[in-house]
Amino acid sequence: MSQRRALVTGGAGFLGSHLCDALLAEGYQVVAAVNLLTGSLENVAHLRNDARFEFAERDICEPAEWGALDYVFHFASPASPVDYVKYGIETLRVGSTGTFAALETARRCGAKFMMASTSECYGDPLVHPQPESYWGNVNPIGPRSVYDEAKRFSEAVTAAYRRHHRVNTRIVRIFNTYGPRMQLRDGRVIPNFMWQALRGEDLTVYGDGSQTRSFCYVSDEIDGIVRLAKSDEHDPVNVGNPEEFTVLECARKVIAVTGSRSKIKFEALPQDDPKQRKPDITKARRLLGWEPKVDLDNGLRLSLEYFRKAALAGSAA
Ligand code: UDP
């Protein structure tokens, strides 16, 4: 039997690179397509000598010939609020033209397709926790709209390709995920707090810190994604950890795990920052038999060494 081959757009990103590892472990040959806007070659450096791994640095919005493929995973996009506000046009482009291009590739190859969607589809949610059936509360022109609407549009294109071209599609709605290979300076809450705690700086809690998030450790997230990829579910599925914390609780946990003497300071809350977020994972549990295993304390402990090294390298730079 010939070896199965998968394309991962954004394959040098945080989640994309972990997905490449998981697919190689599943026996796939993997092509990582990247433009390194927010990803990093370091994330796939350990795969350099693996003959089953290819790396293609190119603009995935341009049509391209990738050879035979069994699966296309469309994971390319800036994903932290700081990054997508900075790269607004690129974010809209990869979530529109890029999604069309990735779907066209899947259609031509007769490959299965998975799109990395997001809890941002729910915006600042008025339903809590968020089930897949909730349509969301998104400001279409606010600073976060470049990401939220690009991902909502990507879901629409994916659903349309399934309806009109019979592409075999999956949509995963990814909630806040953290762990090794996150860019230390991408502005997200856990890397920011880790960086600040490890340097003895005050942790910057935005607003009064009462807004909530539910944090999923990366190994759990990737496990859920791989299970969905193997399933026959075509409608969106939430994959995230339903344990909910306020941002202030999260800051205190980071201080405890790092053993830091840092204090907490309060700064302005960014516009349209969702007040609450927690996935309803009833569907993932039922369809995929999936359940996150790593709680926030353990996940922070597991991430500590990576963040410590990254902070040291960052301080030296
Ligand atoms: N946040 C914070 N301090 C920081 C970075 C983020 O208080 O240094 C808050 C942010 O306002 C939001 C939450 O932490 O309420 C999660 O932010 P993140 O950028 O990680 O992702 P989001 O869930 O907003 O996409």
mmCIF file of C-alpha atoms in Angstrom, residues 7-311:
data_model
loop_
_atom_site.group_PDB
_atom_site.id
_atom_site.type_symbol
_atom_site.label_atom_id
_atom_site.label_comp_id
_atom_site.label_asym_id
_atom_site.label_seq_id
_atom_site.Cartn_x
_atom_site.Cartn_y
_atom_site.Cartn_z
ATOM 1 C CA LEU A 7 -0.551 18.882 3.191
ATOM 2 C CA VAL A 8 -0.552 21.122 6.274
ATOM 3 C CA THR A 9 -0.843 24.838 5.536
ATOM 4 C CA GLY A 10 0.717 26.771 8.410
ATOM 5 C CA GLY A 11 2.827 23.692 9.146
ATOM 6 C CA ALA A 12 5.510 25.708 10.962
ATOM 7 C CA GLY A 13 3.018 27.423 13.249
ATOM 8 C CA PHE A 14 2.274 26.465 16.842
ATOM 9 C CA LEU A 15 -0.594 24.058 16.150
ATOM 10 C CA GLY A 16 0.457 23.269 12.571
ATOM 11 C CA SER A 17 3.842 21.942 13.657
ATOM 12 C CA HIS A 18 2.338 19.754 16.388
ATOM 13 C CA LEU A 19 -0.136 18.488 13.797
ATOM 14 C CA CYS A 20 2.761 17.592 11.446
ATOM 15 C CA ASP A 21 4.293 15.517 14.284
ATOM 16 C CA ALA A 22 0.992 13.740 14.920
ATOM 17 C CA LEU A 23 0.453 12.961 11.222
ATOM 18 C CA LEU A 24 3.988 11.584 10.861
ATOM 19 C CA ALA A 25 3.268 9.375 13.894
ATOM 20 C CA GLU A 26 0.086 8.222 12.116
ATOM 21 C CA GLY A 27 2.216 7.088 9.165
ATOM 22 C CA TYR A 28 1.613 10.011 6.776
ATOM 23 C CA GLN A 29 4.130 11.701 4.553
ATOM 24 C CA VAL A 30 3.728 15.383 5.362
ATOM 25 C CA VAL A 31 4.203 18.563 3.328
ATOM 26 C CA ALA A 32 4.264 21.714 5.449
ATOM 27 C CA ALA A 33 3.339 24.811 3.460
ATOM 28 C CA VAL A 34 4.313 28.014 5.200
ATOM 29 C CA ASN A 35 5.109 31.674 4.637
ATOM 30 C CA LEU A 36 6.611 32.213 8.132
ATOM 31 C CA LEU A 37 4.637 35.410 8.789
ATOM 32 C CA THR A 38 3.945 34.258 12.355
ATOM 33 C CA GLY A 39 5.312 30.679 12.328
ATOM 34 C CA SER A 40 8.923 29.681 12.882
ATOM 35 C CA LEU A 41 11.332 27.249 11.259
ATOM 36 C CA GLU A 42 12.436 26.268 14.756
ATOM 37 C CA ASN A 43 9.055 24.575 15.252
ATOM 38 C CA VAL A 44 9.914 21.982 12.580
ATOM 39 C CA ALA A 45 13.722 21.936 12.975
ATOM 40 C CA HIS A 46 13.520 18.476 14.595
ATOM 41 C CA LEU A 47 11.925 17.126 11.368
ATOM 42 C CA ARG A 48 14.687 18.333 9.046
ATOM 43 C CA ASN A 49 16.212 14.874 8.625
ATOM 44 C CA ASP A 50 12.929 12.962 8.410
ATOM 45 C CA ALA A 51 12.612 11.757 4.795
ATOM 46 C CA ARG A 52 8.822 11.700 5.118
ATOM 47 C CA PHE A 53 8.687 15.425 5.851
ATOM 48 C CA GLU A 54 8.828 18.167 3.209
ATOM 49 C CA PHE A 55 8.869 21.870 3.771
ATOM 50 C CA ALA A 56 7.616 24.385 1.204
ATOM 51 C CA GLU A 57 8.016 28.097 1.831
ATOM 52 C CA ARG A 58 5.456 29.791 -0.369
ATOM 53 C CA ASP A 59 2.339 31.921 -0.464
ATOM 54 C CA ILE A 60 -0.471 29.407 -0.054
ATOM 55 C CA CYS A 61 -2.968 31.866 -1.519
ATOM 56 C CA GLU A 62 -1.382 31.318 -4.947
ATOM 57 C CA PRO A 63 -2.494 28.228 -6.904
ATOM 58 C CA ALA A 64 0.134 25.479 -6.659
ATOM 59 C CA GLU A 65 0.761 21.893 -7.679
ATOM 60 C CA TRP A 66 1.374 19.759 -4.585
ATOM 61 C CA GLY A 67 1.372 16.259 -6.089
ATOM 62 C CA ALA A 68 -0.903 13.476 -4.860
ATOM 63 C CA LEU A 69 -2.563 14.172 -1.511
ATOM 64 C CA ASP A 70 -4.909 12.243 0.751
ATOM 65 C CA TYR A 71 -5.581 15.032 3.227
ATOM 66 C CA VAL A 72 -5.372 18.820 3.265
ATOM 67 C CA PHE A 73 -5.254 20.530 6.666
ATOM 68 C CA HIS A 74 -5.767 24.284 6.327
ATOM 69 C CA PHE A 75 -4.132 25.686 9.471
ATOM 70 C CA ALA A 76 -2.392 28.794 8.121
ATOM 71 C CA SER A 77 -3.367 32.087 9.742
ATOM 72 C CA PRO A 78 -2.144 34.579 12.273
ATOM 73 C CA ALA A 79 -4.023 33.493 15.409
ATOM 74 C CA SER A 80 -3.159 35.773 18.307
ATOM 75 C CA PRO A 81 -5.148 39.011 18.653
ATOM 76 C CA VAL A 82 -1.920 41.072 18.597
ATOM 77 C CA ASP A 83 -0.801 39.342 15.370
ATOM 78 C CA TYR A 84 -4.074 39.466 13.494
ATOM 79 C CA VAL A 85 -4.689 43.091 14.362
ATOM 80 C CA LYS A 86 -1.160 43.851 13.046
ATOM 81 C CA TYR A 87 -1.566 41.631 9.966
ATOM 82 C CA GLY A 88 -5.241 42.354 9.304
ATOM 83 C CA ILE A 89 -5.116 42.165 5.509
ATOM 84 C CA GLU A 90 -2.967 39.002 5.503
ATOM 85 C CA THR A 91 -5.414 37.392 7.959
ATOM 86 C CA LEU A 92 -8.400 38.206 5.733
ATOM 87 C CA ARG A 93 -6.520 37.000 2.677
ATOM 88 C CA VAL A 94 -5.434 33.624 4.077
ATOM 89 C CA GLY A 95 -8.940 33.050 5.431
ATOM 90 C CA SER A 96 -10.563 33.809 2.068
ATOM 91 C CA THR A 97 -8.263 33.343 -0.968
ATOM 92 C CA GLY A 98 -6.151 30.880 1.024
ATOM 93 C CA THR A 99 -9.179 28.792 1.984
ATOM 94 C CA PHE A 100 -10.371 28.710 -1.641
ATOM 95 C CA ALA A 101 -6.898 27.626 -2.774
ATOM 96 C CA ALA A 102 -6.662 24.890 -0.122
ATOM 97 C CA LEU A 103 -10.136 23.601 -0.965
ATOM 98 C CA GLU A 104 -9.332 23.632 -4.697
ATOM 99 C CA THR A 105 -6.230 21.562 -3.951
ATOM 100 C CA ALA A 106 -8.332 19.052 -1.989
ATOM 101 C CA ARG A 107 -10.937 18.939 -4.771
ATOM 102 C CA ARG A 108 -8.337 18.338 -7.506
ATOM 103 C CA CYS A 109 -6.619 15.582 -5.509
ATOM 104 C CA GLY A 110 -9.795 13.967 -4.223
ATOM 105 C CA ALA A 111 -8.320 14.581 -0.758
ATOM 106 C CA LYS A 112 -10.150 14.995 2.513
ATOM 107 C CA PHE A 113 -10.061 18.519 3.937
ATOM 108 C CA MET A 114 -9.965 19.993 7.412
ATOM 109 C CA MET A 115 -10.244 23.660 8.235
ATOM 110 C CA ALA A 116 -8.916 25.097 11.522
ATOM 111 C CA SER A 117 -11.749 27.268 12.763
ATOM 112 C CA THR A 118 -12.027 28.998 16.100
ATOM 113 C CA SER A 119 -14.086 29.863 19.143
ATOM 114 C CA GLU A 120 -13.856 33.440 17.793
ATOM 115 C CA CYS A 121 -16.727 32.427 15.500
ATOM 116 C CA TYR A 122 -18.862 32.908 18.635
ATOM 117 C CA GLY A 123 -17.477 36.449 19.126
ATOM 118 C CA ASP A 124 -18.384 37.904 22.538
ATOM 119 C CA PRO A 125 -20.864 35.102 23.222
ATOM 120 C CA LEU A 126 -24.308 35.659 24.697
ATOM 121 C CA VAL A 127 -24.780 31.900 25.184
ATOM 122 C CA HIS A 128 -22.579 30.174 27.756
ATOM 123 C CA PRO A 129 -20.992 27.641 27.404
ATOM 124 C CA GLN A 130 -20.912 27.712 23.611
ATOM 125 C CA PRO A 131 -22.410 24.764 21.709
ATOM 126 C CA GLU A 132 -21.751 24.379 17.971
ATOM 127 C CA SER A 133 -25.367 25.357 17.277
ATOM 128 C CA TYR A 134 -24.783 28.922 18.578
ATOM 129 C CA TRP A 135 -24.308 31.386 15.706
ATOM 130 C CA GLY A 136 -22.312 33.932 17.651
ATOM 131 C CA ASN A 137 -22.139 37.626 18.462
ATOM 132 C CA VAL A 138 -19.457 39.157 16.248
ATOM 133 C CA ASN A 139 -18.751 42.826 15.528
ATOM 134 C CA PRO A 140 -18.216 42.701 11.733
ATOM 135 C CA ILE A 141 -16.038 45.836 11.578
ATOM 136 C CA GLY A 142 -14.232 45.814 14.947
ATOM 137 C CA PRO A 143 -10.503 45.136 15.362
ATOM 138 C CA ARG A 144 -11.057 41.395 15.840
ATOM 139 C CA SER A 145 -13.303 41.133 12.769
ATOM 140 C CA VAL A 146 -10.355 40.448 10.442
ATOM 141 C CA TYR A 147 -9.905 37.091 12.171
ATOM 142 C CA ASP A 148 -13.461 36.318 13.275
ATOM 143 C CA GLU A 149 -15.061 37.047 9.916
ATOM 144 C CA ALA A 150 -12.246 35.381 7.943
ATOM 145 C CA LYS A 151 -12.799 32.202 9.937
ATOM 146 C CA ARG A 152 -16.596 32.437 9.635
ATOM 147 C CA PHE A 153 -16.176 32.971 5.892
ATOM 148 C CA SER A 154 -13.769 29.998 5.736
ATOM 149 C CA GLU A 155 -16.425 27.835 7.378
ATOM 150 C CA ALA A 156 -18.965 29.042 4.802
ATOM 151 C CA VAL A 157 -16.626 28.256 1.881
ATOM 152 C CA THR A 158 -15.822 24.856 3.362
ATOM 153 C CA ALA A 159 -19.523 24.026 3.744
ATOM 154 C CA ALA A 160 -20.174 25.231 0.170
ATOM 155 C CA TYR A 161 -17.376 23.074 -1.293
ATOM 156 C CA ARG A 162 -18.904 20.113 0.454
ATOM 157 C CA ARG A 163 -22.379 20.934 -0.935
ATOM 158 C CA HIS A 164 -21.375 21.917 -4.476
ATOM 159 C CA HIS A 165 -18.185 19.925 -5.128
ATOM 160 C CA ARG A 166 -18.677 17.046 -2.681
ATOM 161 C CA VAL A 167 -15.322 17.666 -1.024
ATOM 162 C CA ASN A 168 -15.073 15.507 2.095
ATOM 163 C CA THR A 169 -14.672 18.268 4.710
ATOM 164 C CA ARG A 170 -14.197 18.710 8.479
ATOM 165 C CA ILE A 171 -14.349 21.914 10.541
ATOM 166 C CA VAL A 172 -12.692 22.072 13.963
ATOM 167 C CA ARG A 173 -13.516 25.020 16.251
ATOM 168 C CA ILE A 174 -10.368 25.399 18.312
ATOM 169 C CA PHE A 175 -10.600 27.110 21.705
ATOM 170 C CA ASN A 176 -7.661 28.761 23.539
ATOM 171 C CA THR A 177 -4.737 26.338 23.314
ATOM 172 C CA TYR A 178 -1.282 26.677 24.865
ATOM 173 C CA GLY A 179 1.962 24.789 25.248
ATOM 174 C CA PRO A 180 5.478 24.468 23.825
ATOM 175 C CA ARG A 181 6.198 26.235 20.490
ATOM 176 C CA MET A 182 3.885 29.184 21.155
ATOM 177 C CA GLN A 183 5.692 32.336 20.140
ATOM 178 C CA LEU A 184 6.779 33.991 23.372
ATOM 179 C CA ARG A 185 5.965 37.475 22.094
ATOM 180 C CA ASP A 186 2.694 36.837 20.244
ATOM 181 C CA GLY A 187 0.765 38.741 22.899
ATOM 182 C CA ARG A 188 -1.468 35.916 24.048
ATOM 183 C CA VAL A 189 -2.221 35.629 27.691
ATOM 184 C CA ILE A 190 -0.193 32.553 28.693
ATOM 185 C CA PRO A 191 3.042 33.435 26.829
ATOM 186 C CA ASN A 192 2.735 37.041 28.086
ATOM 187 C CA PHE A 193 2.264 35.960 31.695
ATOM 188 C CA MET A 194 5.055 33.353 31.455
ATOM 189 C CA TRP A 195 7.476 35.872 29.947
ATOM 190 C CA GLN A 196 6.622 38.470 32.567
ATOM 191 C CA ALA A 197 6.745 36.010 35.498
ATOM 192 C CA LEU A 198 10.067 34.520 34.398
ATOM 193 C CA ARG A 199 11.601 37.988 34.116
ATOM 194 C CA GLY A 200 10.185 39.171 37.442
ATOM 195 C CA GLU A 201 8.024 41.805 35.733
ATOM 196 C CA ASP A 202 4.454 42.612 36.752
ATOM 197 C CA LEU A 203 1.847 40.508 34.968
ATOM 198 C CA THR A 204 -0.410 42.685 32.811
ATOM 199 C CA VAL A 205 -4.045 41.745 33.450
ATOM 200 C CA TYR A 206 -6.338 43.562 31.043
ATOM 201 C CA GLY A 207 -9.542 45.060 32.468
ATOM 202 C CA ASP A 208 -10.343 43.773 35.962
ATOM 203 C CA GLY A 209 -9.365 40.212 34.977
ATOM 204 C CA SER A 210 -12.899 38.870 35.477
ATOM 205 C CA GLN A 211 -13.217 37.812 31.818
ATOM 206 C CA THR A 212 -12.973 34.048 31.432
ATOM 207 C CA ARG A 213 -11.176 31.636 29.106
ATOM 208 C CA SER A 214 -10.888 27.847 29.028
ATOM 209 C CA PHE A 215 -7.371 26.665 28.245
ATOM 210 C CA CYS A 216 -6.560 23.433 26.419
ATOM 211 C CA TYR A 217 -3.096 21.885 26.567
ATOM 212 C CA VAL A 218 -1.689 21.321 23.084
ATOM 213 C CA SER A 219 -1.453 17.496 23.261
ATOM 214 C CA ASP A 220 -5.169 17.286 24.103
ATOM 215 C CA GLU A 221 -6.050 19.700 21.293
ATOM 216 C CA ILE A 222 -4.067 17.740 18.712
ATOM 217 C CA ASP A 223 -5.589 14.454 19.911
ATOM 218 C CA GLY A 224 -9.076 15.897 19.353
ATOM 219 C CA ILE A 225 -8.111 17.249 15.920
ATOM 220 C CA VAL A 226 -6.699 13.888 14.772
ATOM 221 C CA ARG A 227 -9.803 12.072 16.021
ATOM 222 C CA LEU A 228 -12.022 14.500 14.116
ATOM 223 C CA ALA A 229 -9.884 14.061 10.998
ATOM 224 C CA LYS A 230 -10.547 10.317 11.148
ATOM 225 C CA SER A 231 -14.277 10.700 11.832
ATOM 226 C CA ASP A 232 -17.093 11.224 9.348
ATOM 227 C CA GLU A 233 -18.402 14.418 10.947
ATOM 228 C CA HIS A 234 -18.740 17.307 8.512
ATOM 229 C CA ASP A 235 -20.397 19.948 10.683
ATOM 230 C CA PRO A 236 -18.254 22.047 13.056
ATOM 231 C CA VAL A 237 -16.983 20.402 16.244
ATOM 232 C CA ASN A 238 -15.684 22.293 19.298
ATOM 233 C CA VAL A 239 -12.341 21.015 20.547
ATOM 234 C CA GLY A 240 -11.243 22.718 23.762
ATOM 235 C CA ASN A 241 -10.967 22.201 27.487
ATOM 236 C CA PRO A 242 -14.193 23.180 29.307
ATOM 237 C CA GLU A 243 -12.436 24.082 32.593
ATOM 238 C CA GLU A 244 -13.066 27.814 32.860
ATOM 239 C CA PHE A 245 -10.859 30.360 34.648
ATOM 240 C CA THR A 246 -10.871 34.119 35.001
ATOM 241 C CA VAL A 247 -7.792 35.813 33.560
ATOM 242 C CA LEU A 248 -6.900 36.889 37.105
ATOM 243 C CA GLU A 249 -6.954 33.235 38.267
ATOM 244 C CA CYS A 250 -4.766 32.365 35.301
ATOM 245 C CA ALA A 251 -2.238 35.067 36.296
ATOM 246 C CA ARG A 252 -2.093 33.680 39.846
ATOM 247 C CA LYS A 253 -1.527 30.158 38.537
ATOM 248 C CA VAL A 254 1.372 31.298 36.335
ATOM 249 C CA ILE A 255 2.953 33.097 39.302
ATOM 250 C CA ALA A 256 2.582 29.929 41.404
ATOM 251 C CA VAL A 257 3.954 27.537 38.749
ATOM 252 C CA THR A 258 6.965 29.732 37.963
ATOM 253 C CA GLY A 259 7.632 30.496 41.639
ATOM 254 C CA SER A 260 7.927 34.140 40.599
ATOM 255 C CA ARG A 261 7.853 37.174 42.892
ATOM 256 C CA SER A 262 6.050 39.183 40.203
ATOM 257 C CA LYS A 263 2.965 41.189 41.114
ATOM 258 C CA ILE A 264 -0.140 41.844 39.052
ATOM 259 C CA LYS A 265 -0.937 45.173 37.397
ATOM 260 C CA PHE A 266 -4.120 46.122 35.601
ATOM 261 C CA GLU A 267 -4.197 47.631 32.106
ATOM 262 C CA ALA A 268 -6.946 48.695 29.702
ATOM 263 C CA LEU A 269 -9.176 45.979 28.248
ATOM 264 C CA PRO A 270 -8.844 45.754 24.427
ATOM 265 C CA GLN A 271 -11.951 46.582 22.373
ATOM 266 C CA ASP A 272 -14.458 43.715 21.885
ATOM 267 C CA ASP A 273 -12.494 41.387 24.190
ATOM 268 C CA PRO A 274 -14.921 38.469 24.814
ATOM 269 C CA LYS A 275 -16.183 38.490 28.426
ATOM 270 C CA GLN A 276 -16.557 34.745 28.697
ATOM 271 C CA ARG A 277 -15.572 31.638 26.771
ATOM 272 C CA LYS A 278 -16.046 27.956 27.467
ATOM 273 C CA PRO A 279 -16.681 25.187 24.974
ATOM 274 C CA ASP A 280 -19.615 22.839 25.209
ATOM 275 C CA ILE A 281 -17.819 19.619 24.199
ATOM 276 C CA THR A 282 -20.811 17.270 24.381
ATOM 277 C CA LYS A 283 -20.494 16.653 20.645
ATOM 278 C CA ALA A 284 -16.741 15.864 20.705
ATOM 279 C CA ARG A 285 -17.265 13.523 23.653
ATOM 280 C CA ARG A 286 -20.097 11.687 21.899
ATOM 281 C CA LEU A 287 -18.706 11.543 18.343
ATOM 282 C CA LEU A 288 -14.974 11.266 18.978
ATOM 283 C CA GLY A 289 -14.822 9.710 22.451
ATOM 284 C CA TRP A 290 -12.533 12.660 23.189
ATOM 285 C CA GLU A 291 -11.895 14.202 26.570
ATOM 286 C CA PRO A 292 -9.079 16.576 27.566
ATOM 287 C CA LYS A 293 -6.729 15.011 30.108
ATOM 288 C CA VAL A 294 -4.337 17.807 31.108
ATOM 289 C CA ASP A 295 -5.650 20.440 33.524
ATOM 290 C CA LEU A 296 -4.280 23.983 33.613
ATOM 291 C CA ASP A 297 -1.884 23.436 36.549
ATOM 292 C CA ASN A 298 -0.316 20.414 34.865
ATOM 293 C CA GLY A 299 -0.269 22.011 31.439
ATOM 294 C CA LEU A 300 1.522 25.086 32.783
ATOM 295 C CA ARG A 301 4.039 22.810 34.500
ATOM 296 C CA LEU A 302 4.559 20.855 31.263
ATOM 297 C CA SER A 303 5.087 24.131 29.354
ATOM 298 C CA LEU A 304 7.457 25.706 31.847
ATOM 299 C CA GLU A 305 10.741 24.372 30.480
ATOM 300 C CA TYR A 306 9.903 25.550 26.961
ATOM 301 C CA PHE A 307 8.960 29.036 28.165
ATOM 302 C CA ARG A 308 12.026 29.219 30.393
ATOM 303 C CA LYS A 309 14.336 28.443 27.440
ATOM 304 C CA ALA A 310 12.444 30.818 25.156
ATOM 305 C CA ALA A 311 12.609 33.587 27.762
#
